[in-house]
PDB file of C-alpha atoms in Angstrom:
ATOM      1  CA  VAL A  75     -62.640 -13.878 -43.531  1.00 88.00           C
ATOM      2  CA  GLN A  76     -61.484 -16.917 -41.463  1.00 93.00           C
ATOM      3  CA  LEU A  77     -60.666 -20.269 -43.149  1.00 96.00           C
ATOM      4  CA  GLN A  78     -60.669 -23.691 -41.411  1.00 96.00           C
ATOM      5  CA  ALA A  79     -59.110 -26.508 -43.492  1.00 96.00           C
ATOM      6  CA  SER A  80     -59.624 -30.148 -42.469  1.00 97.00           C
ATOM      7  CA  GLY A  81     -59.507 -33.735 -43.947  1.00 98.00           C
ATOM      8  CA  GLY A  82     -55.789 -34.359 -44.067  1.00 97.00           C
ATOM      9  CA  GLY A  83     -54.301 -37.663 -42.875  1.00 97.00           C
ATOM     10  CA  LEU A  84     -52.108 -40.575 -43.716  1.00 98.00           C
ATOM     11  CA  VAL A  85     -52.881 -42.707 -46.808  1.00 98.00           C
ATOM     12  CA  GLN A  86     -51.115 -45.034 -49.034  1.00 98.00           C
ATOM     13  CA  ALA A  87     -50.010 -44.281 -52.473  1.00 98.00           C
ATOM     14  CA  GLY A  88     -52.880 -44.693 -54.943  1.00 98.00           C
ATOM     15  CA  GLY A  89     -55.303 -43.743 -52.282  1.00 98.00           C
ATOM     16  CA  PHE A  90     -57.577 -40.779 -51.974  1.00 98.00           C
ATOM     17  CA  LEU A  91     -58.493 -38.075 -49.569  1.00 98.00           C
ATOM     18  CA  ARG A  92     -61.001 -35.158 -49.444  1.00 98.00           C
ATOM     19  CA  LEU A  93     -59.912 -31.829 -47.972  1.00 98.00           C
ATOM     20  CA  SER A  94     -62.477 -29.219 -46.989  1.00 98.00           C
ATOM     21  CA  CYS A  95     -62.008 -25.471 -46.296  1.00 97.00           C
ATOM     22  CA  ALA A  96     -64.850 -23.731 -44.451  1.00 95.00           C
ATOM     23  CA  ALA A  97     -65.018 -19.942 -44.670  1.00 93.00           C
ATOM     24  CA  SER A  98     -66.658 -17.733 -42.237  1.00 90.00           C
ATOM     25  CA  GLY A  99     -66.755 -14.146 -41.322  1.00 87.00           C
ATOM     26  CA  HIS A 100     -67.033 -11.470 -44.234  1.00 80.00           C
ATOM     27  CA  THR A 101     -67.173 -14.277 -46.875  1.00 75.00           C
ATOM     28  CA  PHE A 102     -68.715 -11.832 -49.429  1.00 72.00           C
ATOM     29  CA  SER A 103     -65.459 -10.138 -49.770  1.00 74.00           C
ATOM     30  CA  SER A 104     -63.895 -13.219 -51.137  1.00 80.00           C
ATOM     31  CA  THR A 105     -64.037 -13.770 -54.836  1.00 90.00           C
ATOM     32  CA  ALA A 106     -62.043 -16.972 -55.366  1.00 94.00           C
ATOM     33  CA  MET A 107     -60.567 -19.732 -53.282  1.00 95.00           C
ATOM     34  CA  GLY A 108     -57.247 -21.592 -53.855  1.00 97.00           C
ATOM     35  CA  TRP A 109     -55.488 -24.559 -52.450  1.00 98.00           C
ATOM     36  CA  PHE A 110     -51.695 -24.469 -51.884  1.00 98.00           C
ATOM     37  CA  ARG A 111     -49.332 -26.922 -50.345  1.00 98.00           C
ATOM     38  CA  GLN A 112     -45.812 -26.791 -48.783  1.00 98.00           C
ATOM     39  CA  ALA A 113     -43.679 -29.680 -48.333  1.00 97.00           C
ATOM     40  CA  PRO A 114     -40.690 -29.749 -45.766  1.00 93.00           C
ATOM     41  CA  GLY A 115     -37.850 -27.483 -46.940  1.00 95.00           C
ATOM     42  CA  LYS A 116     -39.740 -26.233 -50.040  1.00 97.00           C
ATOM     43  CA  GLU A 117     -41.677 -23.253 -51.036  1.00 97.00           C
ATOM     44  CA  ARG A 118     -45.489 -23.156 -50.938  1.00 98.00           C
ATOM     45  CA  GLU A 119     -46.837 -24.119 -54.286  1.00 98.00           C
ATOM     46  CA  PHE A 120     -50.045 -23.742 -56.153  1.00 98.00           C
ATOM     47  CA  VAL A 121     -52.458 -26.737 -56.284  1.00 98.00           C
ATOM     48  CA  ALA A 122     -55.862 -25.575 -57.589  1.00 98.00           C
ATOM     49  CA  ALA A 123     -58.147 -22.568 -57.458  1.00 97.00           C
ATOM     50  CA  ILE A 124     -61.817 -21.828 -58.110  1.00 96.00           C
ATOM     51  CA  LYS A 125     -63.907 -18.704 -58.570  1.00 92.00           C
ATOM     52  CA  TRP A 126     -66.980 -18.772 -56.262  1.00 88.00           C
ATOM     53  CA  SER A 127     -68.939 -18.184 -59.416  1.00 84.00           C
ATOM     54  CA  GLY A 128     -67.684 -21.493 -60.543  1.00 80.00           C
ATOM     55  CA  ALA A 129     -66.904 -19.743 -63.807  1.00 84.00           C
ATOM     56  CA  ASN A 130     -63.191 -20.575 -63.717  1.00 93.00           C
ATOM     57  CA  ILE A 131     -61.118 -23.420 -62.295  1.00 96.00           C
ATOM     58  CA  GLU A 132     -57.360 -23.754 -62.537  1.00 97.00           C
ATOM     59  CA  TYR A 133     -55.056 -26.570 -61.605  1.00 98.00           C
ATOM     60  CA  ALA A 134     -51.309 -27.168 -61.329  1.00 98.00           C
ATOM     61  CA  ARG A 135     -49.948 -29.412 -63.928  1.00 98.00           C
ATOM     62  CA  SER A 136     -48.773 -31.837 -61.341  1.00 97.00           C
ATOM     63  CA  VAL A 137     -52.268 -32.542 -60.021  1.00 98.00           C
ATOM     64  CA  LYS A 138     -54.386 -32.198 -63.154  1.00 98.00           C
ATOM     65  CA  GLY A 139     -56.422 -35.272 -63.795  1.00 98.00           C
ATOM     66  CA  ARG A 140     -56.043 -36.523 -60.274  1.00 98.00           C
ATOM     67  CA  PHE A 141     -57.337 -33.623 -58.052  1.00 98.00           C
ATOM     68  CA  THR A 142     -60.653 -31.970 -58.388  1.00 98.00           C
ATOM     69  CA  ILE A 143     -61.700 -28.560 -56.694  1.00 97.00           C
ATOM     70  CA  SER A 144     -65.213 -27.763 -56.105  1.00 96.00           C
ATOM     71  CA  SER A 145     -67.218 -25.307 -54.123  1.00 94.00           C
ATOM     72  CA  ASP A 146     -70.581 -25.359 -52.123  1.00 93.00           C
ATOM     73  CA  ASN A 147     -71.548 -21.594 -52.049  1.00 90.00           C
ATOM     74  CA  ALA A 148     -74.427 -22.255 -49.601  1.00 92.00           C
ATOM     75  CA  LYS A 149     -72.090 -23.680 -47.156  1.00 93.00           C
ATOM     76  CA  ASN A 150     -69.247 -21.299 -47.883  1.00 93.00           C
ATOM     77  CA  THR A 151     -66.986 -24.343 -48.304  1.00 95.00           C
ATOM     78  CA  VAL A 152     -64.435 -25.366 -50.828  1.00 96.00           C
ATOM     79  CA  TYR A 153     -63.344 -29.014 -51.409  1.00 97.00           C
ATOM     80  CA  LEU A 154     -60.368 -30.635 -52.845  1.00 98.00           C
ATOM     81  CA  GLN A 155     -60.763 -34.261 -53.874  1.00 98.00           C
ATOM     82  CA  MET A 156     -57.421 -35.898 -54.158  1.00 98.00           C
ATOM     83  CA  ASN A 157     -57.234 -39.203 -55.977  1.00 98.00           C
ATOM     84  CA  SER A 158     -54.257 -41.413 -57.031  1.00 98.00           C
ATOM     85  CA  LEU A 159     -52.192 -39.880 -54.410  1.00 98.00           C
ATOM     86  CA  LYS A 160     -48.384 -40.055 -54.764  1.00 98.00           C
ATOM     87  CA  PRO A 161     -45.713 -39.787 -52.031  1.00 97.00           C
ATOM     88  CA  GLU A 162     -44.723 -36.551 -53.737  1.00 97.00           C
ATOM     89  CA  ASP A 163     -48.156 -35.149 -52.754  1.00 98.00           C
ATOM     90  CA  THR A 164     -47.032 -35.160 -49.105  1.00 98.00           C
ATOM     91  CA  ALA A 165     -47.314 -31.711 -47.706  1.00 98.00           C
ATOM     92  CA  VAL A 166     -49.197 -29.367 -45.495  1.00 98.00           C
ATOM     93  CA  TYR A 167     -52.118 -28.140 -47.588  1.00 98.00           C
ATOM     94  CA  PHE A 168     -53.467 -24.701 -47.102  1.00 98.00           C
ATOM     95  CA  CYS A 169     -56.688 -22.999 -48.343  1.00 97.00           C
ATOM     96  CA  ALA A 170     -56.741 -19.390 -49.162  1.00 97.00           C
ATOM     97  CA  ALA A 171     -59.086 -16.627 -50.155  1.00 95.00           C
ATOM     98  CA  ASP A 172     -58.671 -13.960 -52.793  1.00 94.00           C
ATOM     99  CA  LYS A 173     -60.758 -10.701 -52.267  1.00 90.00           C
ATOM    100  CA  VAL A 174     -59.811  -9.058 -55.513  1.00 90.00           C
ATOM    101  CA  PRO A 175     -62.820  -8.978 -57.924  1.00 85.00           C
ATOM    102  CA  TRP A 176     -61.250  -8.073 -61.252  1.00 86.00           C
ATOM    103  CA  ARG A 177     -59.078 -11.051 -61.932  1.00 89.00           C
ATOM    104  CA  PRO A 178     -60.243 -12.858 -64.997  1.00 88.00           C
ATOM    105  CA  VAL A 179     -59.135 -16.314 -63.739  1.00 91.00           C
ATOM    106  CA  ALA A 180     -58.581 -17.725 -60.328  1.00 94.00           C
ATOM    107  CA  SER A 181     -54.959 -16.931 -59.334  1.00 95.00           C
ATOM    108  CA  SER A 182     -52.260 -19.361 -58.893  1.00 96.00           C
ATOM    109  CA  THR A 183     -49.879 -16.849 -57.131  1.00 96.00           C
ATOM    110  CA  VAL A 184     -49.441 -17.022 -53.344  1.00 97.00           C
ATOM    111  CA  SER A 185     -49.196 -13.256 -52.992  1.00 96.00           C
ATOM    112  CA  ASP A 186     -52.529 -12.633 -54.619  1.00 96.00           C
ATOM    113  CA  TYR A 187     -54.378 -14.353 -51.602  1.00 96.00           C
ATOM    114  CA  ASP A 188     -55.380 -12.234 -48.633  1.00 93.00           C
ATOM    115  CA  TYR A 189     -56.521 -14.912 -46.205  1.00 95.00           C
ATOM    116  CA  TRP A 190     -55.125 -18.200 -45.261  1.00 97.00           C
ATOM    117  CA  GLY A 191     -56.240 -21.163 -43.178  1.00 95.00           C
ATOM    118  CA  GLN A 192     -53.955 -23.077 -40.754  1.00 94.00           C
ATOM    119  CA  GLY A 193     -53.163 -25.980 -43.000  1.00 95.00           C
ATOM    120  CA  THR A 194     -53.750 -29.632 -42.859  1.00 97.00           C
ATOM    121  CA  LEU A 195     -51.148 -32.289 -43.219  1.00 98.00           C
ATOM    122  CA  VAL A 196     -51.348 -34.942 -45.976  1.00 98.00           C
ATOM    123  CA  THR A 197     -49.056 -37.765 -45.823  1.00 98.00           C
ATOM    124  CA  VAL A 198     -48.838 -40.358 -48.596  1.00 98.00           C
ATOM    125  CA  SER A 199     -46.715 -43.490 -47.848  1.00 97.00           C
ATOM    126  CA  SER A 200     -45.175 -45.522 -50.593  1.00 94.00           C
TER     127      SER A 200
END
């Protein structure tokens, strides 16, 4: 599975961005998609995740109510709509694919994801 993330950029605090992650290759082997982010000098952290079936969505507490993850199965694409952005949202955002079918919920753990995109930079100015 190959993942291509896009949509990052520079935005003022309070603004919005929409990230996209297009999956290609053996996409049938992926059961869930996640968004993670990594700020300079910090560890990669969970943002949001969704089962391709749409049956389960998970959010990090820090983004709940501001970010929305969604999927378009026909396009093998996952989106992250980010509203009310804050300077602390500044990071490189990565999309990732999980191939394990038996997880009851979309995972928030970095090591559970098997495939990773290249990352897209989001910068929120104050």
